[in-house]
Amino acid sequence: MERAAVEIDGSVMEGGGQILRVSAALSCITGSAIKITKVRAGRSTPGLRPQHLSGLQLVSDLCSGSLQGATIGSTDISLTPGKIQSGNHTADTQTAGSVCLLLQVALPCALFADASSQLCLKGGTNAEMAPQIDYTVKVFKPIIEKFGVHFDCDIRMRGYYPKGGGEVAVTVNPVKELQPVIMTERGNITKIYGRAFVAGVLPYKLAKDMSSAAVRTIRKEIKDLYINIQALQEKEMACGNGNGIIIIAESSTGCVFAEHKIGIEAAEMLLRNIRHNGCVDEFLQDQLIIFMALAKGTSRIRTGAVTLHTQTAIHIAERLTQAKFTITKSEDELSSNVTYIIECEGSGATNTHL
């Protein structure tokens, strides 16, 4: 007897692509069919954009599913998942759509396959409004590995807005189940490093200026650490013109944060994250929710202010799994900072194919 599809309102809360990504991945893993209506209803260009479409097609491909309503501009889609398939899968946004967002939707699914998967993801690696591939490799990867996840990411070509043209090759190993993660103690910041880059026609001096401005900003507040931000000119490995900076901070307890903006702004945002004493930055928060929801046992993560993206991911995870989340405000006597503990009793998803 087929279960009725779970209906999801695509316009609630954050109301964007994130609802699609979390819903599609969980549909694939739990085997529940989903029907998402009012997709990106509140956006200036409502409905599916090319990057959302390629992400949904990738998940459908991964789980031998059937996808309805999958066209550009569509506001209603249905996914009926089948068996998760390991092996080679390719997704191409054909634009500067983010390869990191493609990975966000595909990675959880590939963990529950019967063998390792090779994902070839094409699009933007360093897009404006999305995670940077450097962030994925340097921050997302080490933290996600605490859940027992193992994946490799090979950056074959960097692609910038508006053309894209980037490519990453990702190998994902399956797991039997995910372990819960506790990250509540920040410890001391032990290391700050990063890269400032220019690609295409932009001059190398711009990368050097971004790097030194960022170092100066951080030095004002953090005096006793060596701060190494490399200035780089991307030559062969880049498609299009672009510039940017990523600055990463690591703590004594294994917390990793980063900011990627232009120059001083990245440094100021990173300092703000360091001040609040949370264990993850605002970009990683929402990306961890799906893993907490699938893990077997209780996860606890200390964060700064809980973002709308995170609240949206929790809403979808609770709709599609048995996971239960609670958010507790935690006042710190020593500083004026408020942090939050996101706790999740995971659903304990197991890989039936292993």
C-alpha positions as a Markdown table, in Angstrom:
| # | Residue | x | y | z |
|---|---|---|---|---|
| 1 | Met | 0.0 | 0.0 | 0.0 |
| 2 | Glu | 1.6 | 3.3 | -1.1 |
| 3 | Arg | 1.7 | 6.0 | 1.6 |
| 4 | Ala | 0.1 | 9.3 | 0.6 |
| 5 | Ala | 2.6 | 12.0 | -0.3 |
| 6 | Val | 3.6 | 14.4 | 2.5 |
| 7 | Glu | 2.4 | 17.9 | 1.5 |
| 8 | Ile | 4.9 | 20.7 | 2.2 |
| 9 | Asp | 4.2 | 24.4 | 1.8 |
| 10 | Gly | 7.2 | 25.9 | 0.0 |
| 11 | Ser | 6.4 | 29.4 | 1.0 |
| 12 | Val | 6.7 | 29.1 | 4.8 |
| 13 | Met | 9.5 | 30.6 | 6.9 |
| 14 | Glu | 12.6 | 31.0 | 4.7 |
| 15 | Gly | 10.4 | 30.1 | 1.8 |
| 16 | Gly | 13.2 | 29.4 | -0.7 |
| 17 | Gly | 15.4 | 26.8 | -2.1 |
| 18 | Gln | 16.3 | 25.4 | 1.3 |
| 19 | Ile | 12.9 | 23.9 | 1.7 |
| 20 | Leu | 13.4 | 22.0 | -1.6 |
| 21 | Arg | 16.8 | 20.8 | -0.6 |
| 22 | Val | 15.9 | 19.4 | 2.8 |
| 23 | Ser | 12.6 | 18.0 | 1.7 |
| 24 | Ala | 14.0 | 16.3 | -1.3 |
| 25 | Ala | 16.9 | 14.7 | 0.5 |
| 26 | Leu | 14.7 | 13.5 | 3.4 |
| 27 | Ser | 12.2 | 12.1 | 0.9 |
| 28 | Cys | 15.0 | 10.2 | -0.8 |
| 29 | Ile | 16.3 | 8.8 | 2.5 |
| 30 | Thr | 13.0 | 8.0 | 4.3 |
| 31 | Gly | 11.2 | 6.7 | 1.2 |
| 32 | Ser | 8.3 | 9.1 | 1.8 |
| 33 | Ala | 6.8 | 10.7 | -1.3 |
| 34 | Ile | 6.5 | 14.5 | -1.1 |
| 35 | Lys | 4.5 | 17.2 | -2.8 |
| 36 | Ile | 5.8 | 20.8 | -2.4 |
| 37 | Thr | 3.4 | 23.6 | -3.4 |
| 38 | Lys | 4.0 | 27.4 | -3.6 |
| 39 | Val | 7.7 | 26.8 | -4.4 |
| 40 | Arg | 9.6 | 30.1 | -3.7 |
| 41 | Ala | 6.3 | 31.9 | -3.8 |
| 42 | Gly | 7.6 | 35.1 | -2.1 |
| 43 | Arg | 10.7 | 35.5 | -4.3 |
| 44 | Ser | 11.1 | 38.1 | -7.1 |
| 45 | Thr | 11.3 | 35.3 | -9.6 |
| 46 | Pro | 9.0 | 32.6 | -8.1 |
| 47 | Gly | 9.2 | 28.9 | -8.8 |
| 48 | Leu | 12.1 | 26.7 | -9.7 |
| 49 | Arg | 15.3 | 28.3 | -10.9 |
| 50 | Pro | 17.9 | 26.4 | -12.9 |
| 51 | Gln | 20.0 | 25.5 | -9.8 |
| 52 | His | 17.0 | 24.2 | -7.9 |
| 53 | Leu | 15.9 | 22.1 | -10.9 |
| 54 | Ser | 19.3 | 20.5 | -11.3 |
| 55 | Gly | 19.4 | 19.8 | -7.5 |
| 56 | Leu | 16.0 | 18.1 | -7.7 |
| 57 | Gln | 16.9 | 16.1 | -10.8 |
| 58 | Leu | 20.1 | 15.0 | -9.1 |
| 59 | Val | 18.2 | 13.7 | -6.0 |
| 60 | Ser | 15.6 | 12.0 | -8.3 |
| 61 | Asp | 18.5 | 10.4 | -10.2 |
| 62 | Leu | 20.2 | 9.3 | -6.9 |
| 63 | Cys | 17.0 | 7.6 | -5.7 |
| 64 | Ser | 15.6 | 6.3 | -9.0 |
| 65 | Gly | 12.6 | 8.5 | -8.3 |
| 66 | Ser | 9.9 | 10.0 | -10.3 |
| 67 | Leu | 9.7 | 13.8 | -10.4 |
| 68 | Gln | 6.7 | 15.8 | -11.5 |
| 69 | Gly | 6.5 | 19.5 | -12.2 |
| 70 | Ala | 10.2 | 19.8 | -12.7 |
| 71 | Thr | 10.5 | 22.7 | -15.1 |
| 72 | Ile | 11.9 | 26.3 | -14.7 |
| 73 | Gly | 9.3 | 28.5 | -13.0 |
| 74 | Ser | 7.2 | 25.6 | -11.7 |
| 75 | Thr | 5.7 | 26.3 | -8.3 |
| 76 | Asp | 4.4 | 22.7 | -7.6 |
| 77 | Ile | 6.6 | 19.6 | -7.6 |
| 78 | Ser | 6.2 | 16.0 | -6.5 |
| 79 | Leu | 9.0 | 13.5 | -5.8 |
| 80 | Thr | 8.3 | 9.8 | -5.4 |
| 81 | Pro | 11.5 | 8.1 | -4.4 |
| 82 | Gly | 12.8 | 4.6 | -5.3 |
| 83 | Lys | 15.9 | 2.8 | -4.2 |
| 84 | Ile | 19.0 | 4.9 | -3.6 |
| 85 | Gln | 21.6 | 4.2 | -6.3 |
| 86 | Ser | 25.4 | 4.4 | -5.8 |
| 87 | Gly | 27.7 | 5.0 | -8.7 |
| 88 | Asn | 28.2 | 8.0 | -11.0 |
| 89 | His | 25.8 | 11.0 | -10.9 |
| 90 | Thr | 26.2 | 14.3 | -12.7 |
| 91 | Ala | 24.5 | 17.6 | -12.2 |
| 92 | Asp | 25.0 | 20.8 | -14.1 |
| 93 | Thr | 23.3 | 24.0 | -13.2 |
| 94 | Gln | 24.4 | 25.4 | -16.7 |
| 95 | Thr | 24.7 | 28.7 | -14.9 |
| 96 | Ala | 26.7 | 30.0 | -11.9 |
| 97 | Gly | 24.2 | 28.1 | -9.7 |
| 98 | Ser | 26.1 | 26.9 | -6.7 |
| 99 | Val | 27.8 | 23.5 | -6.7 |
| 100 | Cys | 27.9 | 23.7 | -2.9 |
| 101 | Leu | 24.1 | 23.7 | -2.8 |
| 102 | Leu | 24.0 | 20.7 | -5.2 |
| 103 | Leu | 26.2 | 19.0 | -2.7 |
| 104 | Gln | 24.0 | 20.0 | 0.2 |
| 105 | Val | 21.0 | 18.1 | -1.3 |
| 106 | Ala | 22.9 | 15.1 | -2.7 |
| 107 | Leu | 25.4 | 14.3 | 0.1 |
| 108 | Pro | 22.8 | 13.0 | 2.7 |
| 109 | Cys | 21.2 | 10.8 | 0.0 |
| 110 | Ala | 24.5 | 9.2 | -1.1 |
| 111 | Leu | 25.3 | 8.3 | 2.5 |
| 112 | Phe | 22.4 | 5.8 | 2.4 |
| 113 | Ala | 23.4 | 4.1 | -0.8 |
| 114 | Asp | 24.8 | 0.5 | -1.0 |
| 115 | Ala | 28.3 | 1.6 | -2.1 |
| 116 | Ser | 30.3 | 4.7 | -2.8 |
| 117 | Ser | 29.0 | 7.4 | -5.1 |
| 118 | Gln | 30.8 | 9.7 | -7.4 |
| 119 | Leu | 29.1 | 13.1 | -7.9 |
| 120 | Cys | 30.3 | 15.4 | -10.7 |
| 121 | Leu | 28.8 | 18.8 | -9.9 |
| 122 | Lys | 29.0 | 21.7 | -12.4 |
| 123 | Gly | 28.2 | 25.4 | -11.9 |
| 124 | Gly | 29.5 | 28.2 | -9.7 |
| 125 | Thr | 32.1 | 27.3 | -7.0 |
| 126 | Asn | 32.4 | 30.8 | -5.6 |
| 127 | Ala | 28.9 | 32.2 | -6.2 |
| 128 | Glu | 27.8 | 35.4 | -4.4 |
| 129 | Met | 24.7 | 34.3 | -2.3 |
| 130 | Ala | 25.7 | 30.7 | -1.6 |
| 131 | Pro | 28.3 | 28.8 | 0.3 |
| 132 | Gln | 31.8 | 28.9 | -1.3 |
| 133 | Ile | 33.5 | 25.6 | -2.2 |
| 134 | Asp | 36.4 | 26.7 | 0.1 |
| 135 | Tyr | 33.9 | 26.9 | 3.0 |
| 136 | Thr | 32.5 | 23.4 | 2.1 |
| 137 | Val | 36.0 | 21.9 | 2.2 |
| 138 | Lys | 37.5 | 23.7 | 5.1 |
| 139 | Val | 34.5 | 24.1 | 7.5 |
| 140 | Phe | 31.5 | 22.0 | 6.5 |
| 141 | Lys | 33.6 | 18.8 | 5.8 |
| 142 | Pro | 35.5 | 18.5 | 9.1 |
| 143 | Ile | 32.4 | 19.2 | 11.2 |
| 144 | Ile | 30.2 | 16.9 | 9.2 |
| 145 | Glu | 32.8 | 14.1 | 9.6 |
| 146 | Lys | 32.1 | 14.2 | 13.3 |
| 147 | Phe | 28.7 | 12.5 | 12.4 |
| 148 | Gly | 30.7 | 9.7 | 10.8 |
| 149 | Val | 30.4 | 11.0 | 7.2 |
| 150 | His | 33.3 | 10.6 | 4.8 |
| 151 | Phe | 33.6 | 12.3 | 1.5 |
| 152 | Asp | 36.3 | 13.7 | -0.7 |
| 153 | Cys | 36.0 | 16.9 | -2.8 |
| 154 | Asp | 38.3 | 17.6 | -5.7 |
| 155 | Ile | 38.0 | 21.1 | -7.1 |
| 156 | Arg | 38.7 | 20.6 | -10.8 |
| 157 | Met | 37.8 | 24.1 | -12.0 |
| 158 | Arg | 36.6 | 27.3 | -10.2 |
| 159 | Gly | 33.6 | 29.0 | -11.7 |
| 160 | Tyr | 32.4 | 32.5 | -11.0 |
| 161 | Tyr | 29.2 | 34.6 | -11.5 |
| 162 | Pro | 27.7 | 35.0 | -14.1 |
| 163 | Lys | 29.0 | 32.2 | -16.3 |
| 164 | Gly | 29.7 | 29.4 | -13.8 |
| 165 | Gly | 31.7 | 26.8 | -15.6 |
| 166 | Gly | 33.2 | 25.4 | -12.3 |
| 167 | Glu | 33.4 | 21.7 | -11.6 |
| 168 | Val | 33.9 | 19.6 | -8.5 |
| 169 | Ala | 34.2 | 15.8 | -8.2 |
| 170 | Val | 32.9 | 14.4 | -4.9 |
| 171 | Thr | 33.2 | 10.8 | -3.7 |
| 172 | Val | 30.9 | 9.9 | -0.9 |
| 173 | Asn | 31.2 | 6.7 | 1.2 |
| 174 | Pro | 28.0 | 5.1 | 2.6 |
| 175 | Val | 27.3 | 4.8 | 6.3 |
| 176 | Lys | 25.3 | 2.3 | 8.3 |
| 177 | Glu | 24.0 | 5.1 | 10.5 |
| 178 | Leu | 25.0 | 8.6 | 11.6 |
| 179 | Gln | 26.5 | 9.3 | 15.1 |
| 180 | Pro | 25.1 | 12.2 | 17.1 |
| 181 | Val | 27.4 | 15.2 | 17.7 |
| 182 | Ile | 28.0 | 17.3 | 20.8 |
| 183 | Met | 29.6 | 20.7 | 20.3 |
| 184 | Thr | 28.9 | 22.9 | 23.3 |
| 185 | Glu | 32.3 | 24.0 | 24.4 |
| 186 | Arg | 34.1 | 26.5 | 22.3 |
| 187 | Gly | 37.5 | 26.6 | 24.0 |
| 188 | Asn | 40.1 | 29.1 | 22.7 |
| 189 | Ile | 40.7 | 30.3 | 19.2 |
| 190 | Thr | 44.0 | 28.7 | 18.2 |
| 191 | Lys | 44.4 | 29.5 | 14.5 |
| 192 | Ile | 43.2 | 32.0 | 12.0 |
| 193 | Tyr | 44.1 | 31.6 | 8.3 |
| 194 | Gly | 42.6 | 32.0 | 4.9 |
| 195 | Arg | 42.9 | 33.0 | 1.2 |
| 196 | Ala | 42.2 | 36.1 | -0.7 |
| 197 | Phe | 41.9 | 35.5 | -4.4 |
| 198 | Val | 41.4 | 37.1 | -7.8 |
| 199 | Ala | 40.6 | 35.3 | -11.0 |
| 200 | Gly | 40.5 | 36.3 | -14.6 |
| 201 | Val | 41.2 | 39.9 | -15.5 |
| 202 | Leu | 41.4 | 41.2 | -11.9 |
| 203 | Pro | 44.8 | 42.4 | -10.7 |
| 204 | Tyr | 46.8 | 40.5 | -8.1 |
| 205 | Lys | 47.2 | 43.7 | -6.1 |
| 206 | Leu | 43.5 | 43.5 | -5.3 |
| 207 | Ala | 44.1 | 40.1 | -3.5 |
| 208 | Lys | 47.0 | 41.5 | -1.6 |
| 209 | Asp | 45.0 | 44.5 | -0.5 |
| 210 | Met | 42.1 | 42.4 | 0.6 |
| 211 | Ser | 44.4 | 40.1 | 2.6 |
| 212 | Ser | 46.3 | 42.9 | 4.4 |
| 213 | Ala | 43.1 | 44.8 | 5.2 |
| 214 | Ala | 41.5 | 41.7 | 6.7 |
| 215 | Val | 44.7 | 40.9 | 8.8 |
| 216 | Arg | 44.7 | 44.5 | 10.1 |
| 217 | Thr | 41.1 | 44.3 | 11.1 |
| 218 | Ile | 41.5 | 41.0 | 13.0 |
| 219 | Arg | 44.8 | 42.2 | 14.7 |
| 220 | Lys | 43.0 | 45.1 | 16.4 |
| 221 | Glu | 41.0 | 42.6 | 18.4 |
| 222 | Ile | 43.2 | 39.4 | 18.4 |
| 223 | Lys | 46.8 | 40.3 | 19.2 |
| 224 | Asp | 48.5 | 37.1 | 20.1 |
| 225 | Leu | 47.8 | 34.8 | 17.1 |
| 226 | Tyr | 49.7 | 34.6 | 13.8 |
| 227 | Ile | 47.2 | 35.3 | 11.1 |
| 228 | Asn | 48.0 | 33.9 | 7.7 |
| 229 | Ile | 45.8 | 35.0 | 4.8 |
| 230 | Gln | 47.4 | 34.1 | 1.5 |
| 231 | Ala | 46.9 | 36.3 | -1.6 |
| 232 | Leu | 46.4 | 34.2 | -4.7 |
| 233 | Gln | 45.9 | 34.8 | -8.4 |
| 234 | Glu | 43.8 | 31.9 | -9.9 |
| 235 | Lys | 45.2 | 31.2 | -13.3 |
| 236 | Glu | 44.5 | 27.9 | -15.0 |
| 237 | Met | 41.9 | 26.6 | -12.6 |
| 238 | Ala | 39.4 | 29.4 | -13.1 |
| 239 | Cys | 36.5 | 30.2 | -15.5 |
| 240 | Gly | 35.5 | 33.8 | -15.5 |
| 241 | Asn | 36.4 | 36.8 | -13.4 |
| 242 | Gly | 36.0 | 36.9 | -9.6 |
| 243 | Asn | 37.5 | 37.9 | -6.3 |
| 244 | Gly | 36.8 | 37.1 | -2.8 |
| 245 | Ile | 38.2 | 36.1 | 0.6 |
| 246 | Ile | 37.6 | 33.3 | 3.0 |
| 247 | Ile | 38.9 | 33.6 | 6.6 |
| 248 | Ile | 38.8 | 30.5 | 8.8 |
| 249 | Ala | 39.2 | 30.3 | 12.6 |
| 250 | Glu | 39.8 | 27.1 | 14.5 |
| 251 | Ser | 39.4 | 26.5 | 18.2 |
| 252 | Ser | 41.1 | 24.2 | 20.8 |
| 253 | Thr | 38.0 | 22.0 | 20.9 |
| 254 | Gly | 37.7 | 21.4 | 17.2 |
| 255 | Cys | 35.2 | 24.1 | 16.3 |
| 256 | Val | 35.7 | 25.7 | 12.9 |
| 257 | Phe | 34.2 | 28.9 | 11.6 |
| 258 | Ala | 34.6 | 31.0 | 8.5 |
| 259 | Glu | 33.4 | 34.1 | 6.7 |
| 260 | His | 33.6 | 34.8 | 3.0 |
| 261 | Lys | 32.8 | 38.3 | 1.8 |
| 262 | Ile | 34.9 | 41.0 | 0.4 |
| 263 | Gly | 37.9 | 42.0 | 2.5 |
| 264 | Ile | 37.3 | 43.8 | 5.8 |
| 265 | Glu | 33.6 | 42.8 | 5.9 |
| 266 | Ala | 34.7 | 39.1 | 6.2 |
| 267 | Ala | 37.1 | 39.9 | 9.0 |
| 268 | Glu | 34.4 | 41.9 | 10.9 |
| 269 | Met | 31.9 | 39.1 | 10.5 |
| 270 | Leu | 34.4 | 36.5 | 11.7 |
| 271 | Leu | 35.2 | 38.6 | 14.8 |
| 272 | Arg | 31.4 | 38.8 | 15.5 |
| 273 | Asn | 31.2 | 35.0 | 15.4 |
| 274 | Ile | 34.2 | 34.6 | 17.6 |
| 275 | Arg | 32.7 | 37.0 | 20.2 |
| 276 | His | 29.4 | 35.1 | 20.7 |
| 277 | Asn | 31.2 | 32.0 | 21.9 |
| 278 | Gly | 29.0 | 29.6 | 19.8 |
| 279 | Cys | 30.6 | 26.5 | 18.3 |
| 280 | Val | 29.4 | 27.0 | 14.7 |
| 281 | Asp | 28.9 | 30.0 | 12.5 |
| 282 | Glu | 25.6 | 31.1 | 11.0 |
| 283 | Phe | 26.2 | 29.4 | 7.7 |
| 284 | Leu | 26.9 | 26.0 | 9.2 |
| 285 | Gln | 23.9 | 26.0 | 11.6 |
| 286 | Asp | 21.2 | 25.1 | 9.1 |
| 287 | Gln | 23.4 | 22.7 | 7.2 |
| 288 | Leu | 23.8 | 20.5 | 10.3 |
| 289 | Ile | 20.1 | 20.1 | 10.9 |
| 290 | Ile | 19.5 | 17.3 | 8.5 |
| 291 | Phe | 22.4 | 15.3 | 9.9 |
| 292 | Met | 21.2 | 15.8 | 13.5 |
| 293 | Ala | 17.7 | 14.7 | 12.4 |
| 294 | Leu | 19.1 | 11.5 | 10.9 |
| 295 | Ala | 21.6 | 10.6 | 13.6 |
| 296 | Lys | 21.0 | 7.9 | 16.1 |
| 297 | Gly | 21.0 | 9.6 | 19.6 |
| 298 | Thr | 21.0 | 13.1 | 20.9 |
| 299 | Ser | 23.0 | 15.9 | 19.3 |
| 300 | Arg | 23.7 | 19.2 | 21.0 |
| 301 | Ile | 25.2 | 22.2 | 19.3 |
| 302 | Arg | 25.9 | 25.7 | 20.7 |
| 303 | Thr | 25.2 | 28.5 | 18.3 |
| 304 | Gly | 24.8 | 32.3 | 18.1 |
| 305 | Ala | 21.4 | 33.6 | 17.2 |
| 306 | Val | 19.3 | 30.9 | 15.5 |
| 307 | Thr | 18.8 | 31.8 | 11.8 |
| 308 | Leu | 15.6 | 31.6 | 9.8 |
| 309 | His | 17.3 | 29.1 | 7.6 |
| 310 | Thr | 17.9 | 26.9 | 10.6 |
| 311 | Gln | 14.3 | 27.2 | 11.9 |
| 312 | Thr | 13.1 | 26.3 | 8.4 |
| 313 | Ala | 15.3 | 23.2 | 8.2 |
| 314 | Ile | 14.1 | 22.1 | 11.7 |
| 315 | His | 10.4 | 22.5 | 10.6 |
| 316 | Ile | 11.0 | 20.3 | 7.5 |
| 317 | Ala | 13.0 | 17.7 | 9.4 |
| 318 | Glu | 10.3 | 17.3 | 12.0 |
| 319 | Arg | 7.7 | 16.9 | 9.2 |
| 320 | Leu | 9.6 | 14.2 | 7.4 |
| 321 | Thr | 11.4 | 12.3 | 10.2 |
| 322 | Gln | 10.7 | 11.3 | 13.8 |
| 323 | Ala | 13.4 | 13.7 | 15.0 |
| 324 | Lys | 12.5 | 16.2 | 17.8 |
| 325 | Phe | 14.3 | 19.5 | 18.2 |
| 326 | Thr | 14.5 | 21.9 | 21.1 |
| 327 | Ile | 16.2 | 25.2 | 21.3 |
| 328 | Thr | 17.3 | 26.6 | 24.6 |
| 329 | Lys | 18.7 | 30.1 | 25.3 |
| 330 | Ser | 21.8 | 30.0 | 27.4 |
| 331 | Glu | 23.1 | 33.1 | 29.2 |
| 332 | Asp | 26.8 | 33.3 | 29.9 |
| 333 | Glu | 27.9 | 34.9 | 33.2 |
| 334 | Leu | 31.3 | 35.9 | 32.0 |
| 335 | Ser | 30.2 | 37.8 | 28.9 |
| 336 | Ser | 27.1 | 39.6 | 27.8 |
| 337 | Asn | 26.7 | 37.1 | 25.0 |
| 338 | Val | 23.6 | 35.0 | 24.5 |
| 339 | Thr | 24.1 | 31.6 | 22.9 |
| 340 | Tyr | 21.6 | 28.9 | 22.1 |
| 341 | Ile | 21.8 | 25.2 | 22.4 |
| 342 | Ile | 20.1 | 23.3 | 19.5 |
| 343 | Glu | 19.3 | 19.8 | 20.8 |
| 344 | Cys | 18.0 | 17.0 | 18.6 |
| 345 | Glu | 16.7 | 13.6 | 19.5 |
| 346 | Gly | 17.7 | 12.0 | 16.2 |
| 347 | Ser | 15.5 | 9.6 | 14.2 |
| 348 | Gly | 18.2 | 7.0 | 13.9 |
| 349 | Ala | 17.9 | 6.4 | 10.2 |
| 350 | Thr | 19.7 | 3.2 | 9.2 |
| 351 | Asn | 21.1 | 2.3 | 5.8 |
| 352 | Thr | 19.1 | -0.8 | 4.7 |
| 353 | His | 21.3 | -1.4 | 1.7 |
| 354 | Leu | 24.5 | -2.1 | 3.7 |
